[in-house]
Short mmCIF file of the C-alpha atoms (twelve columns), coordinates in Angstrom:
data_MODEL
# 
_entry.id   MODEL 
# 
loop_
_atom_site.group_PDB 
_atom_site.id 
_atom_site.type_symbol 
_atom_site.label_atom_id 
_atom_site.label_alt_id 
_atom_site.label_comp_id 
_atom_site.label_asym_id 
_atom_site.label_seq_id 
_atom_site.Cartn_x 
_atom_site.Cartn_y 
_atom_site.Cartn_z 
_atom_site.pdbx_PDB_model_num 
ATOM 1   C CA . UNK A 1   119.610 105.061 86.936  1 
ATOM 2   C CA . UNK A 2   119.677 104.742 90.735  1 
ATOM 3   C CA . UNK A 3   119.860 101.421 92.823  1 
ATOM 4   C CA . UNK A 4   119.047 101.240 96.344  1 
ATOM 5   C CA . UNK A 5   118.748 97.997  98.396  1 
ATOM 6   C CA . UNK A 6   116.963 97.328  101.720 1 
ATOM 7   C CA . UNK A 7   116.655 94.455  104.358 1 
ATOM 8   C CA . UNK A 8   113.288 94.266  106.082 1 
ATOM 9   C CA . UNK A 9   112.468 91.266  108.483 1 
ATOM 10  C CA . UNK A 10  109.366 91.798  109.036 1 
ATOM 11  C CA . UNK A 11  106.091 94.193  108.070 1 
ATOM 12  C CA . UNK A 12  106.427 97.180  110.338 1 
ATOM 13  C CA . UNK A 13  110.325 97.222  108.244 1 
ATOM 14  C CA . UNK A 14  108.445 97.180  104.912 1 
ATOM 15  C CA . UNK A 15  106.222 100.036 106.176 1 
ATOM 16  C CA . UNK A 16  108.991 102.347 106.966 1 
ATOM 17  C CA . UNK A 17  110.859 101.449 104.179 1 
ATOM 18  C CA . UNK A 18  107.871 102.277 101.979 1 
ATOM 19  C CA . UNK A 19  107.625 105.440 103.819 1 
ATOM 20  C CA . UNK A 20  110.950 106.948 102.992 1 
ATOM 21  C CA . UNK A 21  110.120 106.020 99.176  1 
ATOM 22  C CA . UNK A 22  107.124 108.373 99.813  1 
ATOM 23  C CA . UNK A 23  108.569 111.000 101.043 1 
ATOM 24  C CA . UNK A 24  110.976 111.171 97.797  1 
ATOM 25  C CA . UNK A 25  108.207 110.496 95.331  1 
ATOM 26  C CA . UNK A 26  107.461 112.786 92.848  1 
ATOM 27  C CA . UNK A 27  104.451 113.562 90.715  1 
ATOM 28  C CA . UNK A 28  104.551 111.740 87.686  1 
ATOM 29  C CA . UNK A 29  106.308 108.444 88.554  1 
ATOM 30  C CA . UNK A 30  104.954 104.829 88.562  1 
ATOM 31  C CA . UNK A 31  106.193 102.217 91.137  1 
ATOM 32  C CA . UNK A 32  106.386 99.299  89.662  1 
ATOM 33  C CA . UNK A 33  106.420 96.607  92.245  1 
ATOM 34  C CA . UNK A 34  107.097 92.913  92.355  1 
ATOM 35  C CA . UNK A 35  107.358 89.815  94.091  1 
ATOM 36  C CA . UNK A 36  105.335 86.413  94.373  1 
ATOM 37  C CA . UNK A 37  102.055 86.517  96.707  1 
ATOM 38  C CA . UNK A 38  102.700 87.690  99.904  1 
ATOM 39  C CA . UNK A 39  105.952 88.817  99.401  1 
ATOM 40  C CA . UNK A 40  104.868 92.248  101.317 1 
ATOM 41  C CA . UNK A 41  104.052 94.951  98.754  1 
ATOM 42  C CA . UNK A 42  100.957 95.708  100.121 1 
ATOM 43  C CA . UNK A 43  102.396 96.880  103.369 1 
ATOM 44  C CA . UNK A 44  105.110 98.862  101.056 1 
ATOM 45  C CA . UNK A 45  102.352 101.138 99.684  1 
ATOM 46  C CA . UNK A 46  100.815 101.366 102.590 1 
ATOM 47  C CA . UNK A 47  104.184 102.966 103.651 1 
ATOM 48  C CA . UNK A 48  104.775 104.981 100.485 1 
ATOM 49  C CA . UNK A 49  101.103 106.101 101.421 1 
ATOM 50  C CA . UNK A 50  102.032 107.241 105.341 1 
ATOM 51  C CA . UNK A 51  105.124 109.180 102.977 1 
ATOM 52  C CA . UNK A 52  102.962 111.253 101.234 1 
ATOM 53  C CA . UNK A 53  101.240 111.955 104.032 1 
ATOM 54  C CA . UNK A 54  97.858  109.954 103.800 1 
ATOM 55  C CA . UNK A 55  96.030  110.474 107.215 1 
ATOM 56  C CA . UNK A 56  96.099  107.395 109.074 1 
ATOM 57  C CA . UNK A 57  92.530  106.834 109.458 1 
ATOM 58  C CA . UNK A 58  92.204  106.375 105.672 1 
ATOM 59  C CA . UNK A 59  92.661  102.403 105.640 1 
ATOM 60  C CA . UNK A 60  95.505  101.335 102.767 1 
ATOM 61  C CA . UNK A 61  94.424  97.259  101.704 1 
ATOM 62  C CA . UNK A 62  94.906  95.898  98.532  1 
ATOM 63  C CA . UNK A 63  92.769  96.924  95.764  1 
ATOM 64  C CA . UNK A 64  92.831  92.907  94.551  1 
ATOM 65  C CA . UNK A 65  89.036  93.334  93.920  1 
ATOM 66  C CA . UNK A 66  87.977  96.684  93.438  1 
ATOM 67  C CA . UNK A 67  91.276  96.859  90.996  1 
ATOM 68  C CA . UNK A 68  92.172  100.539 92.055  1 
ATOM 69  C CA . UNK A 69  92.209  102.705 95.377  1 
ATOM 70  C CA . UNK A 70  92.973  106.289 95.597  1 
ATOM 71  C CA . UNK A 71  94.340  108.226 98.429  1 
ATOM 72  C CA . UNK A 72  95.106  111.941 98.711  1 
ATOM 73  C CA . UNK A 73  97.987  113.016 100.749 1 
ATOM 74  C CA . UNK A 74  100.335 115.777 99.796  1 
ATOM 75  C CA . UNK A 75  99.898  114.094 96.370  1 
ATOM 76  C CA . UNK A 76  97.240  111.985 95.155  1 
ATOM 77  C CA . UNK A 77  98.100  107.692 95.459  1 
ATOM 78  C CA . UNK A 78  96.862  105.741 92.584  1 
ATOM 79  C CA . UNK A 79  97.097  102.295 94.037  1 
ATOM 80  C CA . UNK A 80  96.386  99.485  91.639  1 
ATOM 81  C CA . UNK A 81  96.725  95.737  92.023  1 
ATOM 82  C CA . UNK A 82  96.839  93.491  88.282  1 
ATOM 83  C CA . UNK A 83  96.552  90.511  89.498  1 
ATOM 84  C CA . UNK A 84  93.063  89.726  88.547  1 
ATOM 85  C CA . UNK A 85  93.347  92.159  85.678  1 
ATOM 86  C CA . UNK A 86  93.353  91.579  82.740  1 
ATOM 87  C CA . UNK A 87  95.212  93.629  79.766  1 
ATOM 88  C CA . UNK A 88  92.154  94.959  77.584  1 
ATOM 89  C CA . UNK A 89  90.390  96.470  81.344  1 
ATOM 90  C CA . UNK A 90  93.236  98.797  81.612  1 
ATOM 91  C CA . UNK A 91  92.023  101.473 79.770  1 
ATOM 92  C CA . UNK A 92  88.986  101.653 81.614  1 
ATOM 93  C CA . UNK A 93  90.594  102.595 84.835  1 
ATOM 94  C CA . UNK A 94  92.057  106.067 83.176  1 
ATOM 95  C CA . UNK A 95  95.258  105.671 85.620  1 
ATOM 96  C CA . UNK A 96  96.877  107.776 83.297  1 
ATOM 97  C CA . UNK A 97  94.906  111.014 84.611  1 
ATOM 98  C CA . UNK A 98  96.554  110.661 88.658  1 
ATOM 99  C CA . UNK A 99  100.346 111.325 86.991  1 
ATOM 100 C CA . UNK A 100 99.442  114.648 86.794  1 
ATOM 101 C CA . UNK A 101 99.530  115.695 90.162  1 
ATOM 102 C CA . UNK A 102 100.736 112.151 91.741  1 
ATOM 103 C CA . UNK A 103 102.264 108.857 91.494  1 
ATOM 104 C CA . UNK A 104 100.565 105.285 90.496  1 
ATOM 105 C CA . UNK A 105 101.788 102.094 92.748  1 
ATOM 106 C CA . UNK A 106 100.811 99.220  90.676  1 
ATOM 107 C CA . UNK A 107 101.185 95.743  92.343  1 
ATOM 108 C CA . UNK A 108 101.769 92.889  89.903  1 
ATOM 109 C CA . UNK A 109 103.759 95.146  87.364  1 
ATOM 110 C CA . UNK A 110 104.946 92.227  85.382  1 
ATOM 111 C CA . UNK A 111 101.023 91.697  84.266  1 
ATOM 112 C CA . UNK A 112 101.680 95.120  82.098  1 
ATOM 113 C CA . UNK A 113 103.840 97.971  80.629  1 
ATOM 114 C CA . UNK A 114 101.024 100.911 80.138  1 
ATOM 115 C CA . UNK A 115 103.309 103.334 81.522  1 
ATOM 116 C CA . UNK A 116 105.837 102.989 78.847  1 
ATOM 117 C CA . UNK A 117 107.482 105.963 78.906  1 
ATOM 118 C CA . UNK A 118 107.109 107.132 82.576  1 
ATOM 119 C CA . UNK A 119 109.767 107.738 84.901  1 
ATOM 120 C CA . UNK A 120 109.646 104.388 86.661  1 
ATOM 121 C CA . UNK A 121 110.710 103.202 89.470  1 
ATOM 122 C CA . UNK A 122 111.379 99.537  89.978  1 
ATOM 123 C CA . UNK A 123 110.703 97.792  92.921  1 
ATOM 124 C CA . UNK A 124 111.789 93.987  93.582  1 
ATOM 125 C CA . UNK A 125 110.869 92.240  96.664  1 
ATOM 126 C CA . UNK A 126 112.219 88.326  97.126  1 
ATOM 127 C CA . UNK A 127 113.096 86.749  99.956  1 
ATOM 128 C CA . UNK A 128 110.863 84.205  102.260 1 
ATOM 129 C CA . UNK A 129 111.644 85.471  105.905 1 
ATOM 130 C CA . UNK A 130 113.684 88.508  105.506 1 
ATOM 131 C CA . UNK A 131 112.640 90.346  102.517 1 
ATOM 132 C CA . UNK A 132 115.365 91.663  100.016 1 
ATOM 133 C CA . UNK A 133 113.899 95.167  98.828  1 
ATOM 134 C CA . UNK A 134 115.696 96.727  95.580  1 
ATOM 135 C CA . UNK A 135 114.644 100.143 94.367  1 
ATOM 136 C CA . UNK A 136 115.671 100.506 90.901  1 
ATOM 137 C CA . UNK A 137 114.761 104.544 89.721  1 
ATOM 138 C CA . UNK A 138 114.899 104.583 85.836  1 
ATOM 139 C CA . UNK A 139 114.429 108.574 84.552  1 
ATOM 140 C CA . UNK A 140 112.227 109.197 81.464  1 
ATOM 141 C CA . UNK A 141 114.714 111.273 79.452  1 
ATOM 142 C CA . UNK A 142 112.102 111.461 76.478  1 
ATOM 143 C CA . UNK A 143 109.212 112.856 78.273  1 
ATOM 144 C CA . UNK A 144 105.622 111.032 79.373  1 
ATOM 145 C CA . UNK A 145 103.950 109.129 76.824  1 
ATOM 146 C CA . UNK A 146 101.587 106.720 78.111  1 
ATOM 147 C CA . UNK A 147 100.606 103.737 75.798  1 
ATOM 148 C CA . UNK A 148 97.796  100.995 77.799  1 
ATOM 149 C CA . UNK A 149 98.428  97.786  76.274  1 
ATOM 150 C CA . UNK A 150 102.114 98.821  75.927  1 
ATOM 151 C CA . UNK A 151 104.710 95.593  75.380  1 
ATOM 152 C CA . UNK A 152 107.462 94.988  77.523  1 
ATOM 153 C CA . UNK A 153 110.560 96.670  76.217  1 
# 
């Protein structure tokens, strides 16, 4: 397990600290991000998404209402926001399919655990003006196995 900690004080910080996490992804992870409403992961996977080298006139927002966005860069971004999700629409969304040949960003992680399994990489963001940013990498040492619905562990 790897820990990494970052200071950002303000959005343009967030971005670039999101883009050196894309630059290191690898195919196959899920970022698991969290922090209260407005805490800034949006503008961190908009970052991870400038990493992977998503052109910059493909527009990264929040996919609060249309529940998933995909972007293709060197590797495809599965961007998905749980926060009006609810557990039993999970399966619908096949997220499972872009760990293949990409990573998933899912906003709201504590909502669910379908990527049980998955090398994941924690992401905590707290803090009201400066933002605390902790990147927590936990390796998969048993494989993928992908259960939607999954419990926390």
């Amino acid at each position: 397990m790897a820990r990494t900690e970052y200071i950002s004080k303000d959005p343009s910080e967030t971005i670039d600290i999101g883009e050196k996490i894309g630059r290191l992804a690898v195919p196959g992870e899920v970022y698991a991000i969290y922090g209260d409403l407005g805490a800034g992961k949006t503008q961190l996977v908009k970052g991870i998404a400038r990493g992977l080298g998503v052109p910059d006139w493909e527009y990264v927002v929040s996919p609060s209402f249309t529940l998933m966005n995909v972007y293709e860069g060197v590797m495809t971004l599965c961007h998905v926001d749980l926060y009006r999700l609810e557990e039993a629409d999970l399966g619908d969304l096949n997220i499972e399919e872009f760990l293949a040949g990409g990573i998933v960003a899912v906003e709201w992680a504590e909502r669910s655990r379908w990527w049980t399994g998955v090398t994941e990489v924690r992401i905590e963001i707290s803090g009201e003006m400066e933002r605390k940013i902790v990147i927590i990498k936990q390796e998969n040492p048993g494989g993928m196995r992908l259960e939607p619905g999954g419990n926390d562990p």
